[in-house]
Coordinates of N, CA and C in Angstrom, one line a residue:
I1454 N 1.1 3.5 74.6 CA 1.4 2.1 73.0 C 0.4 0.9 73.7
V1455 N -0.2 0.9 72.4 CA -0.8 -0.7 72.8 C -0.9 -1.9 71.6
I1456 N -0.7 -2.8 71.3 CA -0.3 -3.4 70.7 C -1.1 -4.7 70.6
L1457 N -2.0 -4.8 69.6 CA -2.6 -5.4 68.9 C -3.2 -6.7 67.3
A1458 N -3.6 -7.5 67.4 CA -3.3 -8.2 66.0 C -4.3 -9.2 65.9
P1459 N -4.8 -9.1 65.0 CA -6.3 -10.1 64.7 C -5.9 -12.1 65.3
T1460 N -5.2 -12.1 65.4 CA -4.7 -13.5 65.6 C -4.3 -13.6 67.3
G1461 N -4.8 -15.0 67.9 CA -3.6 -14.9 69.2 C -2.0 -15.3 68.8
V1462 N -1.7 -16.4 68.1 CA -0.8 -16.2 67.1 C 0.5 -14.9 67.0
A1463 N -0.7 -13.9 66.2 CA 0.2 -12.5 65.4 C 0.5 -12.0 66.8
A1464 N -0.8 -12.1 68.1 CA -1.0 -11.2 69.5 C 1.0 -11.8 69.8
I1465 N 0.8 -12.9 70.5 CA 2.5 -13.3 70.1 C 3.2 -12.6 69.8
N1466 N 3.4 -13.0 68.7 CA 4.5 -13.2 67.6 C 5.2 -11.8 68.4
S1467 N 3.6 -10.3 68.2 CA 4.1 -9.1 68.0 C 4.4 -8.7 69.4
G1468 N 3.8 -9.3 70.5 CA 4.4 -9.1 72.5 C 2.8 -8.7 72.3
G1469 N 2.0 -8.3 72.2 CA 0.7 -7.9 72.0 C -0.7 -8.8 72.7
Q1470 N -1.4 -8.2 72.3 CA -2.8 -9.1 72.6 C -3.7 -8.4 71.3
T1471 N -4.9 -9.4 71.7 CA -5.8 -9.3 70.2 C -6.4 -8.5 70.8
I1472 N -7.3 -7.8 69.2 CA -7.6 -7.1 69.6 C -9.5 -7.4 70.3
H1473 N -9.9 -8.7 70.0 CA -10.8 -9.0 70.9 C -10.8 -9.2 72.7
S1474 N -9.3 -9.4 72.3 CA -9.3 -9.4 73.6 C -9.5 -8.1 74.5
F1475 N -8.9 -6.4 73.7 CA -7.9 -6.4 74.7 C -10.0 -5.4 75.0
F1476 N -10.4 -5.5 73.7 CA -11.7 -4.6 73.6 C -13.2 -5.7 74.0
R1477 N -12.3 -7.3 74.5 CA -13.7 -7.4 75.1 C -14.5 -7.4 74.0
I1478 N -14.1 -7.8 72.2 CA -15.8 -8.2 71.6 C -15.2 -9.5 71.6
K1479 N -17.1 -10.0 71.6 CA -17.1 -11.0 71.2 C -17.1 -11.5 69.4
P1480 N -17.1 -12.7 69.4 CA -16.6 -12.4 67.7 C -18.2 -13.0 66.9
S1481 N -18.6 -12.2 66.0 CA -20.3 -10.9 65.9 C -20.0 -10.5 64.9
V1482 N -21.2 -10.2 63.4 CA -21.3 -9.2 62.5 C -21.3 -7.7 62.8
Y1483 N -21.0 -7.1 63.2 CA -21.2 -5.6 63.6 C -21.2 -4.6 62.5
T1484 N -22.2 -4.2 61.8 CA -22.8 -3.0 61.2 C -23.2 -1.8 61.0
P1485 N -22.4 -0.6 60.7 CA -23.5 0.2 60.9 C -24.1 1.1 61.6
D1486 N -25.2 0.4 61.6 CA -26.6 0.7 61.9 C -26.8 -0.4 63.1
D1487 N -26.7 -1.0 63.7 CA -26.3 -1.5 64.3 C -26.9 -1.3 66.0
L1488 N -27.4 -2.0 67.0 CA -28.1 -1.0 68.0 C -27.2 -1.5 69.2
R1489 N -26.2 -2.3 69.3 CA -25.8 -3.0 69.8 C -24.1 -1.6 69.5
L1490 N -24.4 -0.6 69.2 CA -23.3 0.2 68.5 C -24.2 1.5 69.1
S1491 N -25.3 1.3 69.5 CA -26.1 2.9 69.6 C -25.2 3.6 70.8
I1492 N -25.3 4.9 70.7 CA -25.0 5.6 72.4 C -26.9 6.0 72.8
E1493 N -27.8 6.3 72.8 CA -28.5 7.1 72.9 C -29.2 6.3 74.4
L1494 N -29.7 7.2 75.3 CA -30.2 7.4 76.6 C -31.4 6.4 76.8
H1495 N -31.2 5.2 77.7 CA -32.5 4.7 77.7 C -33.6 3.4 77.0
K1496 N -32.3 3.0 76.1 CA -32.3 2.4 74.8 C -30.9 0.8 74.9
P1497 N -31.1 -0.2 74.8 CA -30.2 -1.1 75.2 C -29.5 0.0 74.0
S1498 N -27.7 0.2 74.3 CA -26.6 0.5 74.1 C -25.5 0.3 73.8
I1499 N -24.0 1.0 73.2 CA -23.0 0.9 73.4 C -22.3 0.2 74.9
V1500 N -22.8 0.6 75.9 CA -22.2 0.4 77.5 C -23.1 -1.2 78.4
D1501 N -23.4 -0.8 77.2 CA -24.9 -2.3 78.0 C -24.2 -3.4 77.1
Y1502 N -23.4 -3.4 75.6 CA -22.6 -4.0 75.3 C -20.7 -4.6 75.5
F1503 N -20.1 -3.5 75.9 CA -19.6 -2.5 75.5 C -19.1 -2.0 77.2
S1504 N -19.5 -2.4 78.3 CA -19.1 -1.6 79.4 C -17.3 -2.5 79.6
Y1505 N -17.0 -1.5 80.1 CA -15.8 -1.6 80.9 C -15.5 -1.3 82.7
S1506 N -14.5 -2.1 83.1 CA -14.5 -1.5 84.4 C -13.4 0.2 84.8
E1507 N -13.6 0.5 85.1 CA -12.7 2.0 85.4 C -11.4 2.2 85.2
Q1508 N -10.7 1.3 85.3 CA -9.2 0.9 84.6 C -9.4 0.8 82.9
K1509 N -10.1 0.5 82.6 CA -10.4 -0.3 81.5 C -10.5 1.3 81.0
K1510 N -11.4 1.7 81.2 CA -11.7 3.3 80.4 C -10.7 3.9 80.8
R1511 N -9.7 4.1 81.6 CA -8.5 4.9 82.0 C -7.5 4.7 81.0
V1512 N -7.2 3.4 80.9 CA -6.2 3.0 80.1 C -6.6 3.1 78.8
I1513 N -8.3 3.1 78.2 CA -8.1 3.3 76.8 C -8.2 5.2 76.6
K1514 N -8.4 6.1 77.7 CA -8.4 7.3 77.9 C -7.3 8.0 76.6
A1515 N -6.6 6.9 77.5 CA -4.5 7.6 78.1 C -3.9 6.8 76.6
I1516 N -4.2 6.0 75.6 CA -3.4 5.8 74.8 C -3.2 7.3 73.5
D1517 N -1.9 6.7 73.4 CA -2.0 7.8 72.9 C -1.3 7.4 71.1
T1518 N -0.7 5.9 71.0 CA -0.7 4.8 69.5 C -1.1 3.5 69.9
I1519 N -1.9 2.9 68.9 CA -1.9 1.4 68.7 C -1.9 0.8 67.6
V1520 N -1.3 -0.1 67.0 CA 0.1 -0.2 66.4 C -1.1 -1.7 66.7
I1521 N -1.6 -2.8 64.8 CA -2.7 -3.0 64.7 C -1.5 -4.1 63.5
D1522 N -0.9 -5.4 63.9 CA -0.4 -6.3 63.4 C -0.7 -6.8 62.5
E1523 N -0.8 -8.0 61.4 CA -1.3 -8.5 60.3 C -2.1 -7.6 60.2
I1524 N -2.5 -6.6 60.0 CA -3.7 -5.6 58.8 C -4.5 -6.3 58.2
S1525 N -3.6 -7.1 57.0 CA -4.7 -7.0 56.4 C -5.6 -8.5 56.8
M1526 N -5.2 -9.3 57.8 CA -6.6 -9.7 58.8 C -7.7 -9.3 59.6
V1527 N -7.6 -8.1 59.8 CA -9.0 -7.3 60.0 C -9.5 -6.9 59.1
R1528 N -11.4 -7.5 59.1 CA -12.2 -7.1 58.9 C -13.0 -5.8 58.9
C1529 N -13.8 -5.4 57.8 CA -14.2 -3.7 57.8 C -14.7 -3.4 59.2
D1530 N -16.4 -4.6 59.6 CA -16.5 -4.4 60.2 C -16.0 -4.0 62.2
L1531 N -14.7 -5.1 62.5 CA -14.4 -4.6 62.9 C -13.3 -3.9 63.0
L1532 N -12.9 -3.1 62.2 CA -11.4 -1.4 62.3 C -13.3 -0.3 62.9
D1533 N -14.5 -0.6 62.2 CA -15.3 0.5 62.6 C -15.4 0.4 63.9
L1534 N -15.7 -1.0 64.3 CA -16.3 -1.5 65.8 C -15.0 -0.6 66.8
V1535 N -13.6 -0.6 66.4 CA -12.2 0.0 67.5 C -12.7 1.5 66.8
D1536 N -13.4 2.0 66.2 CA -12.9 3.5 65.5 C -14.1 3.5 66.7
R1537 N -15.6 2.9 66.6 CA -16.4 3.6 67.3 C -16.4 3.4 68.8
L1538 N -15.6 2.1 69.4 CA -15.4 2.3 71.1 C -14.5 3.6 71.4
L1539 N -13.5 3.6 70.6 CA -12.2 5.0 70.8 C -13.1 5.8 71.2
K1540 N -13.8 6.5 70.5 CA -14.6 7.9 70.2 C -15.7 8.0 71.2
Y1541 N -16.4 6.4 71.3 CA -17.1 6.4 72.6 C -16.6 6.6 73.4
Y1542 N -15.2 6.1 74.1 CA -15.1 6.5 75.6 C -13.8 7.0 75.3
R1543 N -13.6 7.4 74.4 CA -12.3 8.7 74.4 C -13.4 10.1 74.2
S1544 N -14.5 10.3 74.2 CA -15.7 11.4 74.0 C -14.8 12.4 73.1
S1545 N -14.2 11.4 72.3 CA -14.3 12.3 70.3 C -15.0 12.0 68.8
S1546 N -15.2 13.0 68.8 CA -15.7 12.5 67.2 C -14.8 12.1 66.3
E1547 N -13.0 12.4 66.6 CA -11.8 12.6 65.8 C -12.2 10.7 65.2
P1548 N -10.5 10.3 63.3 CA -11.5 8.6 63.6 C -10.4 8.0 64.9
F1549 N -11.4 6.9 65.6 CA -10.4 6.4 66.4 C -10.1 6.9 67.7
G1550 N -11.1 8.2 67.9 CA -10.8 9.0 69.0 C -9.6 9.8 69.0
G1551 N -9.0 9.9 67.6 CA -8.1 11.1 68.3 C -6.9 10.0 68.3
V1552 N -6.7 8.2 68.7 CA -5.6 8.2 68.8 C -4.9 7.5 67.9
Q1553 N -3.8 7.7 67.8 CA -2.3 7.2 66.3 C -2.7 5.6 65.7
M1554 N -2.9 5.5 65.0 CA -3.1 4.5 64.1 C -1.7 3.5 64.0
I1555 N -0.7 2.9 63.6 CA -0.2 2.1 63.0 C -0.5 1.0 62.9
F1556 N -0.4 0.7 61.5 CA -0.9 -0.6 60.9 C 0.1 -1.3 59.9
I1557 N 0.3 -2.4 60.9 CA 1.4 -3.0 59.8 C 0.9 -4.6 59.2
G1558 N 1.0 -5.1 58.2 CA 1.5 -6.2 57.7 C 0.9 -6.1 55.8
D1559 N 0.7 -6.8 55.3 CA 0.9 -7.1 53.5 C -0.3 -7.8 53.3
V1560 N -1.0 -6.3 52.6 CA -2.4 -6.6 51.8 C -2.5 -8.1 50.9
F1561 N -1.2 -8.5 51.0 CA -0.9 -9.8 49.8 C -0.8 -11.6 50.4
Q1562 N -0.8 -10.8 51.6 CA -0.7 -12.5 52.2 C -2.0 -12.5 52.7
L1563 N -2.0 -12.6 54.1 CA -3.7 -13.5 54.7 C -5.1 -12.8 54.8
A1564 N -6.2 -12.9 53.5 CA -7.6 -11.9 54.0 C -7.6 -12.1 55.0
P1565 N -9.3 -11.0 55.6 CA -9.5 -11.7 56.1 C -11.1 -12.4 56.6
I1566 N -11.5 -13.5 57.0 CA -12.0 -14.1 57.1 C -13.8 -13.6 57.9
A1567 N -14.9 -14.0 56.2 CA -15.8 -13.9 56.7 C -16.9 -14.7 55.4
K1568 N -17.4 -15.4 56.9 CA -17.8 -16.5 55.8 C -19.4 -16.2 54.8
A1569 N -19.8 -16.8 54.3 CA -20.5 -16.3 53.8 C -21.6 -15.5 53.7
D1570 N -22.2 -16.3 55.2 CA -22.5 -15.6 55.9 C -23.4 -14.7 56.8
E1571 N -21.9 -14.1 56.8 CA -21.2 -12.5 57.4 C -21.3 -12.2 55.9
W1572 N -20.4 -12.3 55.6 CA -20.6 -11.1 54.1 C -21.5 -10.9 53.6
E1573 N -23.1 -11.9 53.4 CA -23.7 -11.8 53.1 C -24.6 -10.0 53.7
I1574 N -24.5 -10.4 55.3 CA -24.8 -9.1 55.2 C -23.9 -8.2 55.4
L1575 N -22.6 -8.2 55.6 CA -21.6 -7.3 55.4 C -21.9 -6.3 54.0
R1576 N -22.0 -7.0 52.7 CA -21.9 -7.2 51.5 C -22.8 -5.4 51.5
K1577 N -24.0 -5.5 52.2 CA -25.0 -4.1 52.7 C -24.2 -3.2 52.8
Y1578 N -23.2 -3.4 53.6 CA -22.8 -1.6 53.9 C -21.1 -1.4 52.9
Y1579 N -20.5 -2.5 52.9 CA -19.0 -2.4 52.5 C -18.8 -3.2 51.3
E1580 N -17.7 -2.5 50.7 CA -17.2 -3.4 49.4 C -16.6 -4.4 49.5
S1581 N -15.9 -3.3 50.8 CA -14.2 -5.5 50.3 C -14.7 -6.0 52.2
E1582 N -14.7 -7.3 52.5 CA -14.4 -7.3 53.7 C -13.1 -6.6 54.5
F1583 N -12.0 -6.1 53.0 CA -11.2 -5.9 54.3 C -11.0 -4.4 55.0
F1584 N -10.3 -4.4 55.2 CA -9.8 -3.5 57.0 C -9.6 -1.7 56.2
F1585 N -9.7 -1.7 54.9 CA -9.4 -0.1 54.0 C -10.6 0.1 53.5
D1586 N -11.7 -0.9 53.6 CA -13.1 -0.6 53.1 C -14.3 -0.3 54.2
A1587 N -13.0 -0.1 55.6 CA -14.2 0.7 56.4 C -14.3 1.8 55.9
H1588 N -15.7 2.2 57.6 CA -16.4 3.6 56.8 C -15.1 4.5 57.7
V1589 N -14.5 4.4 58.7 CA -12.9 5.2 59.1 C -12.1 5.6 58.6
M1590 N -11.6 4.5 57.6 CA -10.3 5.0 56.5 C -10.7 5.8 55.0
R1591 N -12.5 5.9 55.4 CA -12.5 6.8 54.5 C -12.2 8.4 54.2
D1592 N -12.1 9.0 54.7 CA -11.4 10.5 55.1 C -10.4 10.4 55.5
L1593 N -9.2 9.1 55.9 CA -8.2 9.7 56.6 C -7.2 9.8 55.6
E1594 N -6.2 10.5 55.6 CA -5.2 10.5 55.2 C -3.5 10.0 55.6
L1595 N -3.8 8.6 55.0 CA -3.0 7.6 55.3 C -1.2 8.0 55.2
A1596 N -0.3 8.1 56.2 CA 0.8 8.3 55.6 C 1.4 6.3 55.2
K1597 N 2.1 6.4 54.3 CA 1.8 4.9 53.4 C 3.8 4.9 53.7
I1598 N 4.0 3.6 54.5 CA 5.7 3.2 54.8 C 5.8 1.9 53.6
E1599 N 6.1 1.6 52.3 CA 6.0 0.7 52.1 C 7.9 0.1 51.9
L1600 N 7.8 -1.1 51.8 CA 9.0 -1.5 52.4 C 9.3 -2.7 51.1
N1601 N 9.9 -2.2 50.4 CA 10.6 -3.0 49.4 C 11.9 -3.7 49.3
K1602 N 12.6 -3.7 50.2 CA 13.6 -4.5 50.3 C 13.8 -6.1 50.5
I1603 N 14.1 -7.2 49.5 CA 13.6 -8.9 50.3 C 14.7 -9.2 51.1
Y1604 N 14.8 -9.3 52.5 CA 15.5 -9.5 53.3 C 16.1 -12.0 53.6
R1605 N 15.2 -12.4 53.0 CA 14.6 -13.1 53.9 C 15.0 -14.6 52.0
Q1606 N 14.2 -13.9 51.2 CA 14.9 -15.0 49.6 C 16.5 -14.4 49.3
T1607 N 17.3 -15.0 48.5 CA 18.1 -13.7 47.6 C 18.1 -15.3 46.1
D1608 N 17.3 -15.8 46.0 CA 17.6 -16.3 44.8 C 16.2 -15.7 43.7
I1609 N 17.1 -14.8 42.6 CA 16.3 -14.0 41.9 C 14.5 -14.2 41.2
K1610 N 15.3 -15.9 40.6 CA 13.7 -16.5 39.8 C 13.1 -16.7 41.1
F1611 N 13.3 -16.6 42.3 CA 12.4 -17.4 43.5 C 11.4 -16.7 44.5
I1612 N 12.5 -15.1 43.5 CA 11.9 -13.7 44.3 C 10.8 -13.5 43.2
N1613 N 11.2 -13.6 41.6 CA 10.3 -13.2 40.7 C 8.3 -14.2 40.6
L1614 N 9.7 -15.3 41.3 CA 8.2 -16.5 41.4 C 6.9 -16.1 42.0
L1615 N 7.6 -15.4 43.5 CA 7.2 -15.3 44.5 C 6.0 -14.1 44.4
N1616 N 6.3 -12.8 43.7 CA 6.0 -11.7 43.2 C 4.9 -11.8 42.3
D1617 N 5.1 -13.0 41.7 CA 3.7 -13.6 40.0 C 2.5 -14.4 40.9
I1618 N 3.6 -15.2 42.1 CA 2.2 -15.5 42.6 C 1.6 -14.7 43.1
R1619 N 1.8 -13.2 44.1 CA 1.8 -13.0 45.1 C 0.2 -11.7 44.0
V1620 N 0.8 -11.4 43.0 CA -0.1 -10.3 41.5 C -1.6 -11.5 41.1
N1621 N -1.1 -13.1 40.7 CA -2.0 -13.8 40.4 C -1.3 -13.6 38.9
E1622 N -0.2 -13.4 38.6 CA 0.0 -13.7 37.3 C 1.4 -14.1 36.6
L1623 N 0.8 -15.8 36.7 CA 2.5 -16.6 36.7 C 2.0 -16.8 35.7
N1624 N 3.2 -17.2 34.5 CA 3.4 -17.4 33.2 C 3.9 -18.9 33.5
N1625 N 4.5 -19.3 32.0 CA 4.5 -20.3 32.0 C 6.3 -20.8 32.3
E1626 N 6.8 -19.7 32.1 CA 7.6 -20.1 32.8 C 8.2 -20.8 34.8
D1627 N 7.0 -20.0 35.2 CA 7.2 -19.8 36.5 C 6.1 -21.0 36.6
L1628 N 5.3 -21.8 35.8 CA 5.1 -23.1 36.2 C 5.9 -24.4 35.7
V1629 N 6.7 -24.2 34.9 CA 7.5 -25.1 34.7 C 8.5 -24.9 35.8
L1630 N 9.0 -23.9 36.3 CA 9.7 -23.5 37.9 C 8.8 -24.3 38.9
L1631 N 7.7 -24.1 38.9 CA 7.0 -24.2 40.1 C 7.1 -26.4 40.3
R1632 N 7.0 -26.7 38.5 CA 6.7 -27.8 37.9 C 8.2 -29.3 38.5
S1633 N 9.3 -28.1 38.2 CA 10.8 -29.1 38.6 C 11.0 -29.4 40.3
R1634 N 10.6 -28.4 41.2 CA 10.2 -28.9 42.2 C 9.5 -30.0 43.2
V1635 N 8.5 -30.2 42.6 CA 7.8 -31.5 42.9 C 8.5 -32.7 42.5
M1636 N 8.2 -33.5 44.2 CA 8.5 -34.7 44.0 C 8.1 -36.2 43.6
R1637 N 7.7 -37.0 44.1 CA 6.8 -38.1 43.7 C 6.0 -37.8 45.2
G1638 N 5.3 -38.5 45.1 CA 4.1 -38.1 46.4 C 3.8 -36.5 46.8
G1639 N 3.4 -36.1 46.1 CA 3.2 -34.4 45.8 C 4.2 -33.4 46.7
L1640 N 5.0 -33.7 47.3 CA 6.0 -33.2 48.2 C 6.8 -32.6 47.3
F1641 N 7.4 -30.8 48.4 CA 8.2 -30.4 47.2 C 10.3 -30.8 47.7
A1642 N 10.5 -30.0 46.8 CA 11.7 -30.5 46.5 C 12.9 -29.0 47.2

């Protein structure tokens, strides 16, 4: 089992590594027709840009499961790149090279980072920058587990306020509650 996350903080909190560190991915935009991901012989190809030691190749081939925490922060092209690398180095045409993938996260929390110039390139290939619009996700049948019990909050008014904020449906009652908590200087009580 390999535990990965999109950021260093998330990786430390989950006891794993960043996706970029594990796969040695340089920050960039990776499109489906990117020559760096080619598998054609006698041309620059995936092995020229993503060459691994024999030990790393053995690790990749031995992976049963990859857990990605904070999946909401993973950009679509990064997930497709992980798919392509696993397929290539595991010699498999199955999604993610046959590796079981476990995605953990809340898409209502942090979105992936897609700068305007990066999204301008990616929009030609993807519906959105989110992981669920990666091409590899199109034909997957995912087992989804949704956690509904709230453990960190007990105040029902506050829980309802947070849920309204999550779905961008604030009402006047929510605004009154928020304004009642603002103190002089802009701090919250």
